[in-house]
mmCIF file of C-alpha atoms and ligand atoms in Angstrom:
data_model
loop_
_atom_site.group_PDB
_atom_site.id
_atom_site.type_symbol
_atom_site.label_atom_id
_atom_site.label_comp_id
_atom_site.label_asym_id
_atom_site.label_seq_id
_atom_site.Cartn_x
_atom_site.Cartn_y
_atom_site.Cartn_z
ATOM 1 C CA MET A 26 -13.328 -23.993 78.433
ATOM 2 C CA GLY A 27 -13.501 -26.027 75.287
ATOM 3 C CA GLU A 28 -13.538 -25.744 71.520
ATOM 4 C CA THR A 29 -14.377 -28.382 68.905
ATOM 5 C CA PHE A 30 -13.653 -28.332 65.180
ATOM 6 C CA GLU A 31 -14.427 -30.627 62.260
ATOM 7 C CA ALA A 32 -11.056 -30.535 60.504
ATOM 8 C CA GLY A 33 -11.775 -33.045 57.718
ATOM 9 C CA GLY A 34 -9.514 -35.732 56.250
ATOM 10 C CA TYR A 35 -6.330 -34.632 57.973
ATOM 11 C CA ALA A 36 -5.786 -32.508 61.059
ATOM 12 C CA ILE A 37 -3.137 -30.996 63.318
ATOM 13 C CA ALA A 38 -3.476 -29.397 66.757
ATOM 14 C CA LEU A 39 -0.682 -27.925 68.862
ATOM 15 C CA HIS A 40 -0.381 -26.615 72.393
ATOM 16 C CA GLY A 41 2.233 -24.422 74.016
ATOM 17 C CA GLY A 42 1.154 -24.923 77.604
ATOM 18 C CA ALA A 43 -1.686 -24.004 79.918
ATOM 19 C CA GLY A 44 0.093 -21.390 81.991
ATOM 20 C CA PRO A 45 -0.399 -18.080 80.148
ATOM 21 C CA ARG A 46 -0.807 -15.062 82.433
ATOM 22 C CA PRO A 47 -3.580 -12.579 81.634
ATOM 23 C CA GLY A 48 -2.260 -9.156 80.689
ATOM 24 C CA ARG A 49 0.925 -10.433 79.053
ATOM 25 C CA ASP A 50 1.637 -10.250 75.356
ATOM 26 C CA TYR A 51 1.643 -13.605 73.555
ATOM 27 C CA ALA A 52 1.728 -12.224 69.997
ATOM 28 C CA GLU A 53 5.116 -13.859 69.370
ATOM 29 C CA THR A 54 4.019 -17.332 70.469
ATOM 30 C CA GLU A 55 0.720 -17.013 68.558
ATOM 31 C CA ALA A 56 2.578 -16.040 65.371
ATOM 32 C CA HIS A 57 4.988 -18.941 65.863
ATOM 33 C CA MET A 58 2.237 -21.477 66.503
ATOM 34 C CA LEU A 59 0.223 -20.229 63.531
ATOM 35 C CA ALA A 60 3.227 -20.636 61.218
ATOM 36 C CA LEU A 61 3.913 -24.107 62.607
ATOM 37 C CA ALA A 62 0.267 -25.220 62.286
ATOM 38 C CA THR A 63 0.224 -23.983 58.694
ATOM 39 C CA MET A 64 3.449 -25.853 57.908
ATOM 40 C CA CYS A 65 2.104 -29.032 59.526
ATOM 41 C CA ARG A 66 -1.129 -28.787 57.567
ATOM 42 C CA ASP A 67 0.859 -28.463 54.325
ATOM 43 C CA ARG A 68 2.952 -31.500 55.224
ATOM 44 C CA LEU A 69 -0.158 -33.545 55.998
ATOM 45 C CA ASP A 70 -1.715 -32.334 52.753
ATOM 46 C CA ALA A 71 1.378 -33.595 50.927
ATOM 47 C CA GLY A 72 0.877 -37.044 52.468
ATOM 48 C CA GLU A 73 3.380 -36.984 55.344
ATOM 49 C CA SER A 74 2.641 -39.325 58.260
ATOM 50 C CA ALA A 75 1.018 -38.073 61.464
ATOM 51 C CA LEU A 76 4.017 -39.480 63.370
ATOM 52 C CA ASP A 77 6.559 -37.434 61.389
ATOM 53 C CA VAL A 78 4.387 -34.327 61.637
ATOM 54 C CA VAL A 79 3.939 -34.436 65.427
ATOM 55 C CA GLU A 80 7.679 -34.991 65.926
ATOM 56 C CA HIS A 81 8.465 -32.111 63.584
ATOM 57 C CA ALA A 82 5.942 -29.834 65.295
ATOM 58 C CA VAL A 83 7.189 -30.550 68.817
ATOM 59 C CA ALA A 84 10.827 -30.213 67.723
ATOM 60 C CA GLY A 85 9.956 -26.780 66.316
ATOM 61 C CA LEU A 86 8.280 -25.757 69.559
ATOM 62 C CA GLU A 87 11.289 -27.042 71.563
ATOM 63 C CA ALA A 88 13.872 -25.237 69.416
ATOM 64 C CA SER A 89 12.102 -21.870 69.520
ATOM 65 C CA GLY A 90 12.791 -21.145 73.187
ATOM 66 C CA LEU A 91 9.365 -19.487 73.378
ATOM 67 C CA TYR A 92 7.819 -22.151 75.659
ATOM 68 C CA VAL A 93 8.941 -24.035 78.774
ATOM 69 C CA ALA A 94 10.314 -26.958 76.777
ATOM 70 C CA GLY A 95 13.632 -27.517 75.022
ATOM 71 C CA ARG A 96 15.403 -24.184 74.663
ATOM 72 C CA GLY A 97 12.883 -22.376 76.891
ATOM 73 C CA GLY A 98 13.385 -24.901 79.713
ATOM 74 C CA ALA A 99 13.338 -23.663 83.299
ATOM 75 C CA PRO A 100 15.938 -25.003 85.767
ATOM 76 C CA ASN A 101 14.946 -27.245 88.674
ATOM 77 C CA ARG A 102 15.678 -26.372 92.331
ATOM 78 C CA SER A 103 19.261 -27.559 91.899
ATOM 79 C CA GLY A 104 19.797 -25.267 88.906
ATOM 80 C CA PHE A 105 19.663 -27.889 86.140
ATOM 81 C CA VAL A 106 17.243 -27.979 83.229
ATOM 82 C CA GLU A 107 15.845 -31.536 83.168
ATOM 83 C CA LEU A 108 13.697 -32.415 80.183
ATOM 84 C CA ASP A 109 10.872 -34.918 79.605
ATOM 85 C CA ALA A 110 9.220 -35.967 76.330
ATOM 86 C CA SER A 111 7.202 -38.751 74.750
ATOM 87 C CA ILE A 112 5.720 -39.740 71.416
ATOM 88 C CA MET A 113 3.133 -42.347 70.406
ATOM 89 C CA ASP A 114 2.260 -43.939 67.095
ATOM 90 C CA GLY A 115 -1.468 -44.798 67.201
ATOM 91 C CA PRO A 116 -1.972 -47.564 64.628
ATOM 92 C CA LYS A 117 1.120 -49.496 65.706
ATOM 93 C CA ARG A 118 0.488 -48.818 69.424
ATOM 94 C CA ARG A 119 4.152 -47.991 69.885
ATOM 95 C CA GLY A 120 5.454 -45.344 72.250
ATOM 96 C CA GLY A 121 8.719 -43.904 73.522
ATOM 97 C CA GLY A 122 9.836 -41.391 76.107
ATOM 98 C CA VAL A 123 12.783 -39.817 77.886
ATOM 99 C CA ALA A 124 12.658 -38.382 81.407
ATOM 100 C CA ALA A 125 14.862 -36.110 83.514
ATOM 101 C CA VAL A 126 17.467 -35.845 80.786
ATOM 102 C CA ARG A 127 19.842 -32.861 80.648
ATOM 103 C CA ASP A 128 21.109 -30.689 77.802
ATOM 104 C CA LEU A 129 19.437 -32.531 74.967
ATOM 105 C CA VAL A 130 18.421 -30.183 72.122
ATOM 106 C CA SER A 131 15.343 -32.215 71.117
ATOM 107 C CA PRO A 132 13.922 -34.554 73.748
ATOM 108 C CA VAL A 133 11.107 -35.562 71.382
ATOM 109 C CA ALA A 134 13.666 -36.817 68.842
ATOM 110 C CA ALA A 135 15.203 -38.960 71.593
ATOM 111 C CA ALA A 136 11.742 -40.235 72.576
ATOM 112 C CA ARG A 137 11.190 -41.373 69.004
ATOM 113 C CA ARG A 138 14.555 -43.156 68.952
ATOM 114 C CA VAL A 139 13.590 -44.947 72.178
ATOM 115 C CA MET A 140 10.342 -46.033 70.504
ATOM 116 C CA GLU A 141 11.953 -47.222 67.296
ATOM 117 C CA GLY A 142 15.406 -48.335 68.376
ATOM 118 C CA THR A 143 15.044 -50.033 71.764
ATOM 119 C CA PRO A 144 12.829 -52.722 73.295
ATOM 120 C CA HIS A 145 11.802 -50.154 75.946
ATOM 121 C CA VAL A 146 9.222 -47.391 76.256
ATOM 122 C CA LEU A 147 10.972 -45.001 78.678
ATOM 123 C CA LEU A 148 14.605 -44.151 79.402
ATOM 124 C CA ALA A 149 15.554 -41.753 82.197
ATOM 125 C CA GLY A 150 18.423 -39.574 83.361
ATOM 126 C CA GLU A 151 22.017 -40.405 82.491
ATOM 127 C CA GLY A 152 21.004 -43.599 80.698
ATOM 128 C CA ALA A 153 18.706 -41.638 78.412
ATOM 129 C CA ALA A 154 21.482 -39.102 77.752
ATOM 130 C CA LYS A 155 23.989 -41.876 76.956
ATOM 131 C CA PHE A 156 21.529 -43.448 74.548
ATOM 132 C CA ALA A 157 20.864 -40.112 72.832
ATOM 133 C CA ARG A 158 24.612 -39.467 72.521
ATOM 134 C CA ALA A 159 25.160 -42.901 71.011
ATOM 135 C CA GLU A 160 22.376 -42.150 68.531
ATOM 136 C CA GLY A 161 24.218 -38.981 67.503
ATOM 137 C CA LEU A 162 21.507 -36.588 68.693
ATOM 138 C CA PRO A 163 22.674 -32.998 69.369
ATOM 139 C CA PHE A 164 23.303 -31.642 72.863
ATOM 140 C CA VAL A 165 23.491 -27.981 73.823
ATOM 141 C CA GLY A 166 27.027 -26.594 73.846
ATOM 142 C CA GLU A 167 27.036 -24.089 76.663
ATOM 143 C CA PRO A 168 23.806 -24.328 78.731
ATOM 144 C CA GLN A 169 24.005 -20.707 79.935
ATOM 145 C CA ALA A 170 24.149 -19.506 76.356
ATOM 146 C CA TYR A 171 21.522 -21.902 75.035
ATOM 147 C CA TYR A 172 18.547 -21.629 77.358
ATOM 148 C CA ARG A 173 16.381 -18.534 77.180
ATOM 149 C CA THR A 174 13.513 -17.211 79.267
ATOM 150 C CA PRO A 175 10.257 -18.150 77.495
ATOM 151 C CA VAL A 176 7.760 -15.547 76.314
ATOM 152 C CA GLY A 177 5.385 -14.372 79.057
ATOM 153 C CA VAL A 178 7.600 -15.553 81.939
ATOM 154 C CA ASP A 179 9.467 -13.375 84.426
ATOM 155 C CA PRO A 180 12.810 -14.956 85.356
ATOM 156 C CA GLU A 181 11.854 -14.990 89.062
ATOM 157 C CA GLU A 182 8.709 -17.003 88.228
ATOM 158 C CA MET A 183 10.932 -19.819 87.031
ATOM 159 C CA THR A 184 11.788 -20.631 90.647
ATOM 160 C CA ALA A 185 8.211 -20.427 92.010
ATOM 161 C CA THR A 186 6.850 -23.748 93.202
ATOM 162 C CA ASP A 187 3.133 -23.594 92.490
ATOM 163 C CA ILE A 188 2.653 -23.074 88.777
ATOM 164 C CA ALA A 189 2.935 -25.149 85.655
ATOM 165 C CA HIS A 190 3.934 -23.169 82.641
ATOM 166 C CA GLY A 191 4.374 -24.080 79.040
ATOM 167 C CA THR A 192 4.758 -27.719 78.067
ATOM 168 C CA VAL A 193 4.369 -28.199 74.322
ATOM 169 C CA GLY A 194 2.499 -30.887 72.412
ATOM 170 C CA ALA A 195 0.984 -31.947 69.102
ATOM 171 C CA VAL A 196 -1.656 -34.393 67.884
ATOM 172 C CA ALA A 197 -2.294 -35.255 64.243
ATOM 173 C CA LEU A 198 -4.425 -37.314 61.878
ATOM 174 C CA ASP A 199 -2.937 -38.028 58.459
ATOM 175 C CA ARG A 200 -4.543 -38.759 55.089
ATOM 176 C CA GLU A 201 -4.285 -42.507 55.723
ATOM 177 C CA GLY A 202 -6.270 -42.207 58.949
ATOM 178 C CA ARG A 203 -3.269 -42.698 61.244
ATOM 179 C CA LEU A 204 -3.123 -40.833 64.558
ATOM 180 C CA ALA A 205 -0.058 -39.743 66.551
ATOM 181 C CA ALA A 206 0.725 -37.577 69.575
ATOM 182 C CA ALA A 207 3.866 -36.059 71.122
ATOM 183 C CA THR A 208 4.581 -33.899 74.195
ATOM 184 C CA SER A 209 7.729 -32.216 75.581
ATOM 185 C CA THR A 210 8.519 -30.148 78.685
ATOM 186 C CA ALA A 211 11.042 -28.929 81.205
ATOM 187 C CA GLY A 212 8.348 -29.612 83.831
ATOM 188 C CA VAL A 213 6.822 -27.411 86.475
ATOM 189 C CA PHE A 214 8.725 -24.471 87.930
ATOM 190 C CA GLY A 215 10.573 -25.078 91.177
ATOM 191 C CA LYS A 216 10.529 -28.865 90.756
ATOM 192 C CA MET A 217 12.866 -31.108 92.742
ATOM 193 C CA GLU A 218 15.886 -32.594 91.002
ATOM 194 C CA GLY A 219 14.801 -35.887 89.399
ATOM 195 C CA ARG A 220 11.096 -35.030 89.454
ATOM 196 C CA VAL A 221 9.204 -36.507 86.514
ATOM 197 C CA GLY A 222 5.729 -35.346 85.530
ATOM 198 C CA ASP A 223 3.090 -36.660 83.161
ATOM 199 C CA THR A 224 4.761 -35.544 79.932
ATOM 200 C CA PRO A 225 7.139 -38.484 79.265
ATOM 201 C CA LEU A 226 4.638 -41.092 80.495
ATOM 202 C CA ILE A 227 2.701 -42.862 77.777
ATOM 203 C CA GLY A 228 -0.912 -42.816 78.933
ATOM 204 C CA ALA A 229 -0.559 -39.779 81.186
ATOM 205 C CA GLY A 230 0.887 -36.924 79.089
ATOM 206 C CA THR A 231 0.619 -38.552 75.671
ATOM 207 C CA TRP A 232 -1.627 -41.167 74.072
ATOM 208 C CA ALA A 233 -2.495 -42.333 70.570
ATOM 209 C CA ASP A 234 -4.378 -45.416 69.390
ATOM 210 C CA ALA A 235 -6.466 -46.195 66.313
ATOM 211 C CA ASP A 236 -9.282 -43.868 67.429
ATOM 212 C CA VAL A 237 -7.913 -40.965 69.508
ATOM 213 C CA ALA A 238 -4.657 -39.041 69.988
ATOM 214 C CA ALA A 239 -4.233 -36.694 72.980
ATOM 215 C CA SER A 240 -1.526 -34.515 74.562
ATOM 216 C CA CYS A 241 -1.814 -32.925 78.019
ATOM 217 C CA THR A 242 -0.338 -29.925 79.821
ATOM 218 C CA GLY A 243 -0.718 -28.693 83.391
ATOM 219 C CA ILE A 244 0.122 -29.889 86.880
ATOM 220 C CA GLY A 245 1.653 -33.225 85.968
ATOM 221 C CA GLU A 246 1.010 -34.943 89.277
ATOM 222 C CA ALA A 247 -2.755 -34.426 88.888
ATOM 223 C CA PHE A 248 -2.701 -35.613 85.263
ATOM 224 C CA ILE A 249 -0.826 -38.789 86.255
ATOM 225 C CA LEU A 250 -3.370 -39.517 88.982
ATOM 226 C CA ALA A 251 -6.324 -38.751 86.688
ATOM 227 C CA GLY A 252 -5.056 -41.064 83.962
ATOM 228 C CA GLY A 253 -4.563 -38.075 81.602
ATOM 229 C CA ALA A 254 -4.418 -38.642 77.861
ATOM 230 C CA GLN A 255 -5.350 -42.326 77.964
ATOM 231 C CA ASP A 256 -8.423 -41.509 80.037
ATOM 232 C CA VAL A 257 -9.659 -39.311 77.175
ATOM 233 C CA ALA A 258 -9.323 -42.236 74.748
ATOM 234 C CA SER A 259 -10.916 -44.683 77.213
ATOM 235 C CA ARG A 260 -13.899 -42.403 77.732
ATOM 236 C CA VAL A 261 -14.418 -42.368 73.965
ATOM 237 C CA ARG A 262 -13.915 -46.117 73.588
ATOM 238 C CA TYR A 263 -15.793 -47.509 76.563
ATOM 239 C CA ALA A 264 -18.194 -44.773 77.659
ATOM 240 C CA LYS A 265 -18.904 -43.664 74.054
ATOM 241 C CA GLU A 266 -18.418 -40.032 75.075
ATOM 242 C CA ASP A 267 -17.779 -37.605 72.273
ATOM 243 C CA LEU A 268 -14.264 -36.206 72.118
ATOM 244 C CA SER A 269 -14.949 -32.852 73.761
ATOM 245 C CA ALA A 270 -16.984 -34.458 76.587
ATOM 246 C CA ALA A 271 -14.143 -36.932 77.132
ATOM 247 C CA CYS A 272 -11.608 -34.084 77.418
ATOM 248 C CA ALA A 273 -13.888 -32.154 79.798
ATOM 249 C CA GLY A 274 -14.492 -35.279 81.896
ATOM 250 C CA MET A 275 -10.775 -35.965 82.301
ATOM 251 C CA LEU A 276 -10.113 -32.319 83.192
ATOM 252 C CA ALA A 277 -12.899 -32.411 85.797
ATOM 253 C CA ASP A 278 -11.019 -35.283 87.403
ATOM 254 C CA VAL A 279 -7.782 -33.256 87.258
ATOM 255 C CA ALA A 280 -9.601 -30.360 88.950
ATOM 256 C CA ALA A 281 -10.905 -32.700 91.680
ATOM 257 C CA LEU A 282 -7.260 -33.599 92.301
ATOM 258 C CA LYS A 283 -6.495 -29.874 92.694
ATOM 259 C CA GLY A 284 -4.740 -29.651 89.339
ATOM 260 C CA ASP A 285 -5.299 -27.478 86.325
ATOM 261 C CA GLY A 286 -4.220 -27.526 82.739
ATOM 262 C CA GLY A 287 -5.414 -28.483 79.302
ATOM 263 C CA VAL A 288 -5.602 -31.225 76.699
ATOM 264 C CA ILE A 289 -5.674 -31.298 72.919
ATOM 265 C CA ALA A 290 -7.157 -34.296 71.112
ATOM 266 C CA VAL A 291 -8.041 -35.470 67.629
ATOM 267 C CA ASP A 292 -10.041 -38.497 66.541
ATOM 268 C CA ALA A 293 -9.990 -40.682 63.461
ATOM 269 C CA GLY A 294 -12.931 -38.738 62.020
ATOM 270 C CA GLY A 295 -10.965 -35.484 61.970
ATOM 271 C CA ARG A 296 -12.647 -33.917 64.978
ATOM 272 C CA ILE A 297 -10.351 -31.737 67.096
ATOM 273 C CA ALA A 298 -11.096 -30.899 70.761
ATOM 274 C CA LEU A 299 -9.120 -28.253 72.670
ATOM 275 C CA SER A 300 -10.022 -28.051 76.382
ATOM 276 C CA TRP A 301 -8.604 -26.323 79.449
ATOM 277 C CA ASN A 302 -9.560 -25.446 83.023
ATOM 278 C CA SER A 303 -6.659 -23.013 83.495
ATOM 279 C CA ARG A 304 -6.607 -19.313 82.622
ATOM 280 C CA GLY A 305 -5.755 -20.065 79.041
ATOM 281 C CA LEU A 306 -4.186 -22.561 76.665
ATOM 282 C CA LYS A 307 -1.669 -21.594 74.013
ATOM 283 C CA ARG A 308 -3.135 -23.505 71.104
ATOM 284 C CA ALA A 309 -3.284 -23.773 67.343
ATOM 285 C CA ALA A 310 -5.016 -26.059 64.884
ATOM 286 C CA ALA A 311 -5.538 -26.620 61.179
ATOM 287 C CA GLY A 312 -6.850 -29.281 58.831
ATOM 288 C CA ALA A 313 -8.190 -30.216 55.428
ATOM 289 C CA ALA A 314 -11.362 -28.258 56.216
ATOM 290 C CA LEU A 315 -9.991 -25.951 58.916
ATOM 291 C CA GLU A 316 -8.066 -22.765 58.287
ATOM 292 C CA PRO A 317 -5.026 -22.461 60.580
ATOM 293 C CA PHE A 318 -5.518 -20.381 63.724
ATOM 294 C CA ALA A 319 -3.645 -19.724 66.971
ATOM 295 C CA LEU A 320 -5.049 -18.394 70.248
ATOM 296 C CA THR A 321 -4.004 -18.033 73.903
ATOM 297 C CA PHE A 322 -7.070 -17.079 75.946
HETATM 298 N N1 LIG B 4 2.683 -31.217 82.690
HETATM 299 C C1 LIG B 4 4.004 -30.687 82.840
HETATM 300 C C2 LIG B 4 4.656 -31.342 84.041
HETATM 301 O O1 LIG B 4 4.003 -31.539 85.032
HETATM 302 C C3 LIG B 4 4.050 -29.209 83.014
HETATM 303 C C4 LIG B 4 3.226 -28.377 82.064
HETATM 304 O O2 LIG B 4 2.384 -28.906 81.350
HETATM 305 O O3 LIG B 4 3.430 -27.150 81.975
HETATM 306 O O4 LIG B 4 5.844 -31.592 83.991
#
């Protein structure tokens, strides 16, 4: 499935994961994503940078507890919530990520600090947590009290091993033509302790350059092996595919690797593509010439 929109001089698209289950009620997540897309559009309209807007959007999705990221994180097989996130600044070709980090309130904020405050692109585990602590970023007080079961998820599903469910992400184009992308997750349900998916990997879960920004969700192993978000940008750059064809082409590769999921992308011309090969994609978008909307199926 795919949708394309001409959003105009600035644009925002969000996703809340590719794991919605038919028959469940996603009114709460749709209302939340609509409000967030509207707020992001207003911030872009006021001249805020795409980088600030994608961080703000993903932090809002993380804090809500409605999705399997941040507060809605599902525990791994050992009973710990381990979080992954990344962010990329297109024009400066800078990126940062954190992987398998515990009890951080906003992994995307830590990813940005890695990008801006270290010579590295990715920090993992205890080292990432130490860095975030030293940066003064907030950690959850009492994990049992903090984490909540996301909307549309039965608690027993959180231990199943064969579904991906609810990574969050954002891509944006600002008034100055700059692109940025960010993605955050607690990973797939039933994952092994220490497992890292596509989300914190620049190129796999998240990509932004001067022409395209993309954020992925789905079975992370398949997205890593398909090249994920960077493959979308490469298809546009080298194969001259249009944005929606590039998203569909990457997802066809994911499907060939027995994965499913979705991708959101925006280009420097303000075109937004939302694509998925799963049962649905929690998604929202808005722009200078696009009224905010949010949909699930
Ligand atoms: N891609 C994420 C991961 O594999 C999961 C998801 O998108 O729901 O960790």
